[in-house]
Amino acid sequence: MRDDAPASAPTTTTGTGLPGTGLASPVPASPAPGAPARPARLPGLDALRGLAVGLVLLNHAAPDVFGAAGVLGVTVFFALSGWLITGVLMRDLDRGGRIRFGRFYGHRLLRLYPPLLLMLAGYVVVEGAFDLLGQAHLVPETLVAALTYTINIPGLPHGSESVYHFWTLAAEEQFYLVWPLVLAWAWRRGWLRATTGVAVAAALAACIVTLLLVVPDVARVYALPTSWGAALLIGCAGYLGRTALAARLPQTVRARRAVQAGIVVALLGGTLLTGLAGHTAWYLLGVPAVAVATVVLISYVGGWRTLPSRWLRPAVALGTVSYAAYLWNGAIVRWLGHPDDLGGIALGIGLTLLAATASWWLVERPVARWRARRPAAATA
């Protein structure tokens, strides 16, 4: 699952706290006119990304044991994505009264495509040039499906199973073709919260329709965009209602820690469940519940400027390379033959982290720096 926030975000030392709360906004403030922007990452959100992609890696490594880890991880990612992208869009609306669609989609292209192209180059070498799995003939349709974000559309060629996990990327990009238009329309009419509420209800209704079409084979809806719209929209709603939400959450240090720990423990415990993707209740109750829990976590950890514990550093490190880790892991596990022994699992995770780290240093970080140096006129 990709890292949905920009790799770096402009920020200043001006206050970004949520009014009436002790929490900071997890969307950095824009720099004052004429002030230079400096790259910044929010460690709390990176830790949350680390948790999400860690769950996915856990599922790919030992699906028989951690059967629900994958669906939990992607749900966390979807909700986090909705929150962050809505923040990006709302800054445009609040500052200029419109969404700069060219800038928005251009930014996403620069953020998402370079690591994706690097991974696909690796795929072409392994499955095309070396034909590791005997499926070199699938390379053309795999590249088309991956680059056009259509892997999750029934009836279209999906290509190699090594990149089928890109269905999550497809679901998000399809959502972000529609959501900015809906958000801009609602903002102009002052109907933000009402529109978002209706959208969540509509997403659940669409999910019900698809479930009815495939019953009893519920697992067939797993990769459909209708199955995850509610998670994305709950994240969007969380951002729009973040001030009211923060005011209602426990504020004492002990209570805040208890809530955060409780959610994380519940997520980790939930990884041991099996067959969630084949149950109607997961899509109609589980996905919204996990998305809401994610929004609560964002409300707390998104304001961290420093980590409260050094034990969170590994999660932050993993979260920093989470997009590339997600891109590579599914393919690497398949190329290794889905190993179920400890040595094979360790090799798969090690190769994933190596590829993700290389992607960060060779592609993602240089592109982010280049983007930050572009003249202001280029992003207007």
Short mmCIF file of C-alpha atoms in Angstrom, two decimals:
data_model
loop_
_atom_site.label_atom_id
_atom_site.label_comp_id
_atom_site.label_asym_id
_atom_site.label_seq_id
_atom_site.Cartn_x
_atom_site.Cartn_y
_atom_site.Cartn_z
CA MET A 1 0.00 0.00 0.00
CA ARG A 2 1.35 3.31 -0.90
CA ASP A 3 2.39 6.13 1.36
CA ASP A 4 -0.43 8.54 0.62
CA ALA A 5 0.97 11.71 2.07
CA PRO A 6 3.62 13.59 0.17
CA ALA A 7 7.13 12.45 0.98
CA SER A 8 7.75 15.91 2.30
CA ALA A 9 5.42 18.69 3.23
CA PRO A 10 5.89 22.41 3.62
CA THR A 11 5.74 23.53 7.17
CA THR A 12 6.55 26.49 9.34
CA THR A 13 6.95 27.15 13.01
CA THR A 14 3.59 28.88 13.14
CA GLY A 15 0.93 27.18 15.21
CA THR A 16 -0.98 24.37 13.61
CA GLY A 17 -2.88 23.20 16.66
CA LEU A 18 -6.55 22.33 16.65
CA PRO A 19 -8.53 25.03 18.43
CA GLY A 20 -9.62 24.16 21.92
CA THR A 21 -7.57 20.99 22.16
CA GLY A 22 -4.13 19.92 23.14
CA LEU A 23 -3.60 18.28 19.79
CA ALA A 24 -1.74 19.56 16.77
CA SER A 25 -3.10 19.26 13.28
CA PRO A 26 -1.46 16.37 11.41
CA VAL A 27 -1.44 18.46 8.23
CA PRO A 28 1.48 20.89 8.28
CA ALA A 29 0.76 24.55 7.78
CA SER A 30 1.68 26.19 4.51
CA PRO A 31 4.61 28.59 4.59
CA ALA A 32 3.95 32.28 4.72
CA PRO A 33 4.17 34.07 1.35
CA GLY A 34 7.79 34.46 0.39
CA ALA A 35 9.05 32.14 3.12
CA PRO A 36 11.14 29.17 2.01
CA ALA A 37 9.56 25.79 2.54
CA ARG A 38 11.57 23.11 4.23
CA PRO A 39 10.91 19.39 4.01
CA ALA A 40 9.36 17.83 7.05
CA ARG A 41 7.87 14.48 7.94
CA LEU A 42 5.46 13.86 10.74
CA PRO A 43 6.87 10.98 12.82
CA GLY A 44 3.50 9.94 14.20
CA LEU A 45 2.08 9.40 10.74
CA ASP A 46 5.21 7.55 9.64
CA ALA A 47 4.80 5.29 12.67
CA LEU A 48 1.20 4.66 11.66
CA ARG A 49 2.29 3.87 8.11
CA GLY A 50 4.89 1.53 9.56
CA LEU A 51 2.18 -0.27 11.52
CA ALA A 52 -0.01 -0.59 8.43
CA VAL A 53 2.67 -1.88 6.07
CA GLY A 54 4.03 -4.10 8.85
CA LEU A 55 0.63 -5.80 9.01
CA VAL A 56 0.71 -6.36 5.25
CA LEU A 57 4.23 -7.81 5.40
CA LEU A 58 3.08 -10.07 8.25
CA ASN A 59 0.21 -11.39 6.17
CA HIS A 60 2.36 -12.00 3.11
CA ALA A 61 4.97 -13.77 5.24
CA ALA A 62 2.61 -16.08 7.15
CA PRO A 63 -0.94 -15.92 5.73
CA ASP A 64 -2.01 -19.08 7.53
CA VAL A 65 -1.21 -17.50 10.90
CA PHE A 66 -1.90 -13.83 10.33
CA GLY A 67 -4.86 -14.22 8.01
CA ALA A 68 -6.45 -10.83 8.69
CA ALA A 69 -3.28 -8.75 8.91
CA GLY A 70 -3.43 -7.71 5.27
CA VAL A 71 -7.02 -6.46 5.24
CA LEU A 72 -6.44 -4.60 8.50
CA GLY A 73 -3.29 -2.97 7.14
CA VAL A 74 -4.86 -1.77 3.91
CA THR A 75 -7.89 -0.42 5.77
CA VAL A 76 -5.58 1.67 7.95
CA PHE A 77 -3.84 2.93 4.82
CA PHE A 78 -7.12 3.82 3.11
CA ALA A 79 -8.37 5.85 6.08
CA LEU A 80 -5.02 7.61 6.46
CA SER A 81 -5.02 8.40 2.75
CA GLY A 82 -8.50 9.94 2.92
CA TRP A 83 -7.48 12.14 5.85
CA LEU A 84 -4.25 13.37 4.29
CA ILE A 85 -5.50 13.99 0.77
CA THR A 86 -8.52 15.87 2.07
CA GLY A 87 -6.12 18.06 4.04
CA VAL A 88 -4.14 18.79 0.87
CA LEU A 89 -7.30 19.67 -1.06
CA MET A 90 -8.77 21.78 1.73
CA ARG A 91 -5.62 23.89 1.95
CA ASP A 92 -6.12 24.77 -1.70
CA LEU A 93 -9.78 25.61 -1.17
CA ASP A 94 -9.27 27.64 1.99
CA ARG A 95 -6.33 29.53 0.57
CA GLY A 96 -7.44 30.20 -3.00
CA GLY A 97 -11.08 29.21 -3.25
CA ARG A 98 -10.38 26.46 -5.75
CA ILE A 99 -8.52 23.20 -6.17
CA ARG A 100 -5.52 23.43 -8.47
CA PHE A 101 -6.21 20.16 -10.22
CA GLY A 102 -3.13 20.31 -12.43
CA ARG A 103 -0.88 20.80 -9.43
CA PHE A 104 -2.70 18.15 -7.41
CA TYR A 105 -2.48 15.42 -10.04
CA GLY A 106 1.01 16.49 -11.09
CA HIS A 107 2.17 16.14 -7.49
CA ARG A 108 0.63 12.69 -7.22
CA LEU A 109 2.26 11.65 -10.47
CA LEU A 110 5.69 12.74 -9.24
CA ARG A 111 5.16 11.09 -5.87
CA LEU A 112 3.77 7.78 -7.05
CA TYR A 113 5.17 6.98 -10.47
CA PRO A 114 8.98 7.02 -9.92
CA PRO A 115 8.95 4.21 -7.28
CA LEU A 116 6.30 2.39 -9.29
CA LEU A 117 8.40 2.56 -12.46
CA LEU A 118 11.45 1.28 -10.57
CA MET A 119 9.50 -1.68 -9.23
CA LEU A 120 8.03 -2.45 -12.66
CA ALA A 121 11.53 -2.35 -14.13
CA GLY A 122 12.50 -5.01 -11.60
CA TYR A 123 9.40 -7.00 -12.56
CA VAL A 124 10.31 -6.83 -16.26
CA VAL A 125 13.80 -8.14 -15.50
CA VAL A 126 12.66 -10.98 -13.23
CA GLU A 127 9.56 -12.13 -15.11
CA GLY A 128 10.35 -10.82 -18.56
CA ALA A 129 14.06 -11.16 -19.20
CA PHE A 130 14.67 -14.15 -16.89
CA ASP A 131 11.10 -15.53 -17.14
CA LEU A 132 11.35 -16.81 -13.57
CA LEU A 133 7.73 -17.95 -13.42
CA GLY A 134 7.25 -18.88 -17.06
CA GLN A 135 4.86 -15.98 -17.63
CA ALA A 136 6.90 -13.59 -19.74
CA HIS A 137 3.95 -13.31 -22.12
CA LEU A 138 2.03 -11.45 -19.40
CA VAL A 139 4.51 -8.57 -19.18
CA PRO A 140 2.76 -6.19 -21.65
CA GLU A 141 -0.70 -6.49 -20.09
CA THR A 142 0.78 -6.33 -16.60
CA LEU A 143 2.50 -3.04 -17.36
CA VAL A 144 -0.66 -1.57 -18.88
CA ALA A 145 -2.83 -2.62 -15.95
CA ALA A 146 -0.32 -1.35 -13.38
CA LEU A 147 0.36 2.00 -15.04
CA THR A 148 -3.30 2.75 -15.74
CA TYR A 149 -4.51 1.71 -12.27
CA THR A 150 -7.06 -0.74 -13.67
CA ILE A 151 -6.01 -3.95 -11.95
CA ASN A 152 -9.16 -3.95 -9.82
CA ILE A 153 -11.64 -3.56 -12.69
CA PRO A 154 -13.44 -6.81 -13.55
CA GLY A 155 -13.25 -7.89 -17.16
CA LEU A 156 -9.95 -6.16 -17.90
CA PRO A 157 -6.60 -7.99 -18.11
CA HIS A 158 -4.77 -7.95 -14.78
CA GLY A 159 -1.48 -9.50 -15.86
CA SER A 160 0.86 -11.22 -13.45
CA GLU A 161 -0.25 -12.17 -9.97
CA SER A 162 3.04 -10.66 -8.78
CA VAL A 163 1.54 -7.18 -9.00
CA TYR A 164 -2.09 -7.98 -8.21
CA HIS A 165 -1.66 -6.26 -4.84
CA PHE A 166 -1.62 -3.03 -6.86
CA TRP A 167 -5.42 -3.20 -6.67
CA THR A 168 -5.13 -0.96 -3.62
CA LEU A 169 -3.33 1.70 -5.65
CA ALA A 170 -6.02 1.44 -8.30
CA ALA A 171 -8.83 1.84 -5.76
CA GLU A 172 -7.24 4.99 -4.37
CA GLU A 173 -6.47 6.63 -7.69
CA GLN A 174 -9.99 5.94 -8.93
CA PHE A 175 -11.34 7.50 -5.76
CA TYR A 176 -9.18 10.59 -6.22
CA LEU A 177 -10.56 11.16 -9.69
CA VAL A 178 -13.94 11.79 -8.08
CA TRP A 179 -13.37 13.06 -4.54
CA PRO A 180 -11.71 16.41 -5.38
CA LEU A 181 -14.68 17.32 -7.60
CA VAL A 182 -17.18 16.36 -4.89
CA LEU A 183 -15.20 18.21 -2.21
CA ALA A 184 -14.92 21.41 -4.27
CA TRP A 185 -18.64 21.34 -5.04
CA ALA A 186 -19.59 20.81 -1.38
CA TRP A 187 -17.15 23.49 -0.19
CA ARG A 188 -18.67 26.15 -2.44
CA ARG A 189 -22.13 25.41 -1.05
CA GLY A 190 -21.10 25.03 2.57
CA TRP A 191 -22.23 21.40 2.63
CA LEU A 192 -18.96 19.70 3.48
CA ARG A 193 -20.04 17.51 6.38
CA ALA A 194 -23.47 16.71 4.98
CA THR A 195 -22.03 15.75 1.61
CA THR A 196 -19.37 13.59 3.22
CA GLY A 197 -21.99 11.83 5.34
CA VAL A 198 -24.11 11.12 2.27
CA ALA A 199 -21.00 9.90 0.44
CA VAL A 200 -20.17 7.43 3.24
CA ALA A 201 -23.75 6.13 3.15
CA ALA A 202 -23.61 5.86 -0.65
CA ALA A 203 -20.30 3.97 -0.47
CA LEU A 204 -21.80 1.45 1.95
CA ALA A 205 -24.90 1.13 -0.26
CA ALA A 206 -22.70 0.44 -3.30
CA CYS A 207 -20.84 -2.17 -1.26
CA ILE A 208 -24.14 -3.84 -0.33
CA VAL A 209 -25.15 -3.98 -3.99
CA THR A 210 -21.91 -5.69 -5.02
CA LEU A 211 -22.19 -8.11 -2.11
CA LEU A 212 -25.71 -9.06 -3.17
CA LEU A 213 -24.48 -9.66 -6.71
CA VAL A 214 -21.84 -12.18 -5.64
CA VAL A 215 -23.42 -13.91 -2.62
CA PRO A 216 -22.48 -16.49 -1.42
CA ASP A 217 -18.99 -16.00 -2.90
CA VAL A 218 -18.35 -12.83 -0.89
CA ALA A 219 -14.57 -12.92 -1.36
CA ARG A 220 -15.08 -11.86 -5.00
CA VAL A 221 -15.68 -8.26 -3.89
CA TYR A 222 -12.32 -8.05 -2.10
CA ALA A 223 -10.47 -5.99 -4.71
CA LEU A 224 -13.45 -3.97 -5.96
CA PRO A 225 -13.32 -0.21 -5.32
CA THR A 226 -16.85 -0.34 -3.89
CA SER A 227 -15.57 -2.45 -0.99
CA TRP A 228 -13.22 0.24 0.31
CA GLY A 229 -14.88 3.55 -0.47
CA ALA A 230 -16.22 3.78 3.08
CA ALA A 231 -12.71 3.51 4.56
CA LEU A 232 -11.41 6.31 2.35
CA LEU A 233 -14.43 8.52 3.03
CA ILE A 234 -14.28 7.97 6.79
CA GLY A 235 -10.71 9.23 6.62
CA CYS A 236 -11.95 12.25 4.65
CA ALA A 237 -14.71 12.86 7.18
CA GLY A 238 -12.18 12.56 10.00
CA TYR A 239 -10.15 15.42 8.58
CA LEU A 240 -13.19 17.63 8.01
CA GLY A 241 -14.43 16.99 11.55
CA ARG A 242 -11.02 16.87 13.22
CA THR A 243 -11.60 19.81 15.56
CA ALA A 244 -14.87 18.42 16.92
CA LEU A 245 -13.36 14.94 17.14
CA ALA A 246 -10.29 16.11 19.03
CA ALA A 247 -12.45 18.01 21.51
CA ARG A 248 -14.35 14.80 22.32
CA LEU A 249 -11.38 12.50 22.70
CA PRO A 250 -9.77 11.92 26.11
CA GLN A 251 -7.07 14.52 26.74
CA THR A 252 -5.15 13.33 29.79
CA VAL A 253 -1.83 11.68 29.10
CA ARG A 254 -2.91 8.42 30.71
CA ALA A 255 -6.20 8.26 28.83
CA ARG A 256 -4.62 9.14 25.51
CA ARG A 257 -2.01 6.42 25.91
CA ALA A 258 -4.68 3.93 26.92
CA VAL A 259 -6.78 4.66 23.83
CA GLN A 260 -3.80 4.46 21.48
CA ALA A 261 -2.50 1.25 23.04
CA GLY A 262 -5.98 -0.28 23.03
CA ILE A 263 -6.43 0.34 19.31
CA VAL A 264 -2.99 -1.01 18.42
CA VAL A 265 -3.46 -4.11 20.58
CA ALA A 266 -6.88 -4.71 19.00
CA LEU A 267 -5.37 -4.44 15.52
CA LEU A 268 -2.55 -6.81 16.38
CA GLY A 269 -4.94 -9.26 17.99
CA GLY A 270 -7.22 -9.06 14.96
CA THR A 271 -4.42 -10.28 12.69
CA LEU A 272 -4.99 -13.80 14.02
CA LEU A 273 -8.52 -13.94 12.61
CA THR A 274 -9.05 -15.85 9.38
CA GLY A 275 -11.32 -15.47 6.39
CA LEU A 276 -12.39 -11.88 6.99
CA ALA A 277 -12.38 -11.11 3.27
CA GLY A 278 -15.05 -13.76 2.79
CA HIS A 279 -17.54 -12.34 5.30
CA THR A 280 -20.18 -9.72 4.56
CA ALA A 281 -19.86 -8.31 8.08
CA TRP A 282 -16.24 -7.35 7.42
CA TYR A 283 -17.11 -4.98 4.59
CA LEU A 284 -20.17 -3.44 6.23
CA LEU A 285 -18.99 -3.32 9.86
CA GLY A 286 -15.32 -4.20 10.09
CA VAL A 287 -14.00 -1.79 7.47
CA PRO A 288 -15.85 1.23 8.92
CA ALA A 289 -14.84 0.28 12.48
CA VAL A 290 -11.14 -0.03 11.62
CA ALA A 291 -11.30 3.21 9.63
CA VAL A 292 -12.83 5.05 12.59
CA ALA A 293 -10.17 3.61 14.90
CA THR A 294 -7.53 4.82 12.45
CA VAL A 295 -8.98 8.32 12.47
CA VAL A 296 -8.75 8.33 16.27
CA LEU A 297 -5.11 7.27 16.07
CA ILE A 298 -4.36 10.00 13.53
CA SER A 299 -5.96 12.57 15.82
CA TYR A 300 -3.47 11.63 18.51
CA VAL A 301 -0.25 10.72 16.72
CA GLY A 302 -0.56 13.12 13.80
CA GLY A 303 0.44 16.02 16.01
CA TRP A 304 3.67 14.50 17.25
CA ARG A 305 6.70 16.57 16.39
CA THR A 306 9.00 14.16 18.24
CA LEU A 307 8.51 10.53 19.15
CA PRO A 308 7.32 9.82 22.71
CA SER A 309 9.41 6.65 22.80
CA ARG A 310 12.55 5.42 21.06
CA TRP A 311 10.84 2.06 20.68
CA LEU A 312 8.78 3.62 17.90
CA ARG A 313 11.81 4.37 15.73
CA PRO A 314 11.61 1.07 13.79
CA ALA A 315 7.96 1.80 12.95
CA VAL A 316 8.92 5.27 11.73
CA ALA A 317 11.76 3.87 9.63
CA LEU A 318 9.43 1.30 8.08
CA GLY A 319 6.76 3.94 7.53
CA THR A 320 9.23 6.15 5.71
CA VAL A 321 9.73 3.48 3.03
CA SER A 322 6.22 2.03 3.30
CA TYR A 323 5.12 2.79 -0.26
CA ALA A 324 8.06 1.03 -1.88
CA ALA A 325 7.89 -1.79 0.68
CA TYR A 326 4.30 -2.41 -0.32
CA LEU A 327 5.13 -2.27 -4.02
CA TRP A 328 7.92 -4.83 -3.78
CA ASN A 329 6.82 -7.24 -1.06
CA GLY A 330 4.00 -9.05 -2.83
CA ALA A 331 6.17 -9.68 -5.87
CA ILE A 332 9.24 -10.73 -3.89
CA VAL A 333 7.26 -13.25 -1.85
CA ARG A 334 5.89 -14.78 -5.04
CA TRP A 335 9.30 -14.84 -6.72
CA LEU A 336 10.63 -16.75 -3.70
CA GLY A 337 7.81 -19.28 -4.00
CA HIS A 338 5.81 -18.15 -0.95
CA PRO A 339 8.30 -19.57 1.59
CA ASP A 340 6.81 -20.78 4.87
CA ASP A 341 10.04 -21.58 6.71
CA LEU A 342 11.69 -19.07 8.99
CA GLY A 343 14.71 -18.62 6.73
CA GLY A 344 12.58 -17.99 3.65
CA ILE A 345 10.32 -15.55 5.49
CA ALA A 346 13.33 -13.64 6.79
CA LEU A 347 14.81 -13.55 3.28
CA GLY A 348 11.57 -12.17 1.83
CA ILE A 349 11.32 -9.43 4.43
CA GLY A 350 15.02 -8.63 4.12
CA LEU A 351 14.85 -8.31 0.33
CA THR A 352 11.72 -6.17 0.66
CA LEU A 353 13.41 -3.76 3.05
CA LEU A 354 16.51 -3.66 0.86
CA ALA A 355 14.48 -2.85 -2.26
CA ALA A 356 12.36 -0.28 -0.40
CA THR A 357 15.39 1.45 1.09
CA ALA A 358 17.08 1.56 -2.31
CA SER A 359 13.91 3.03 -3.80
CA TRP A 360 13.85 5.71 -1.10
CA TRP A 361 17.44 6.81 -1.57
CA LEU A 362 17.71 6.38 -5.32
CA VAL A 363 14.30 7.59 -6.44
CA GLU A 364 11.86 8.95 -3.86
CA ARG A 365 14.16 11.27 -1.93
CA PRO A 366 15.87 12.80 -5.00
CA VAL A 367 12.49 13.39 -6.70
CA ALA A 368 11.11 14.99 -3.53
CA ARG A 369 14.13 17.31 -3.32
CA TRP A 370 13.82 18.23 -6.98
CA ARG A 371 10.13 18.96 -6.53
CA ALA A 372 10.88 21.19 -3.53
CA ARG A 373 13.36 23.21 -5.59
CA ARG A 374 10.94 23.89 -8.43
CA PRO A 375 10.04 27.58 -8.83
CA ALA A 376 6.84 28.67 -7.13
CA ALA A 377 5.36 29.49 -10.53
CA ALA A 378 5.66 25.88 -11.55
CA THR A 379 3.31 24.81 -8.76
CA ALA A 380 0.83 27.63 -9.03
#
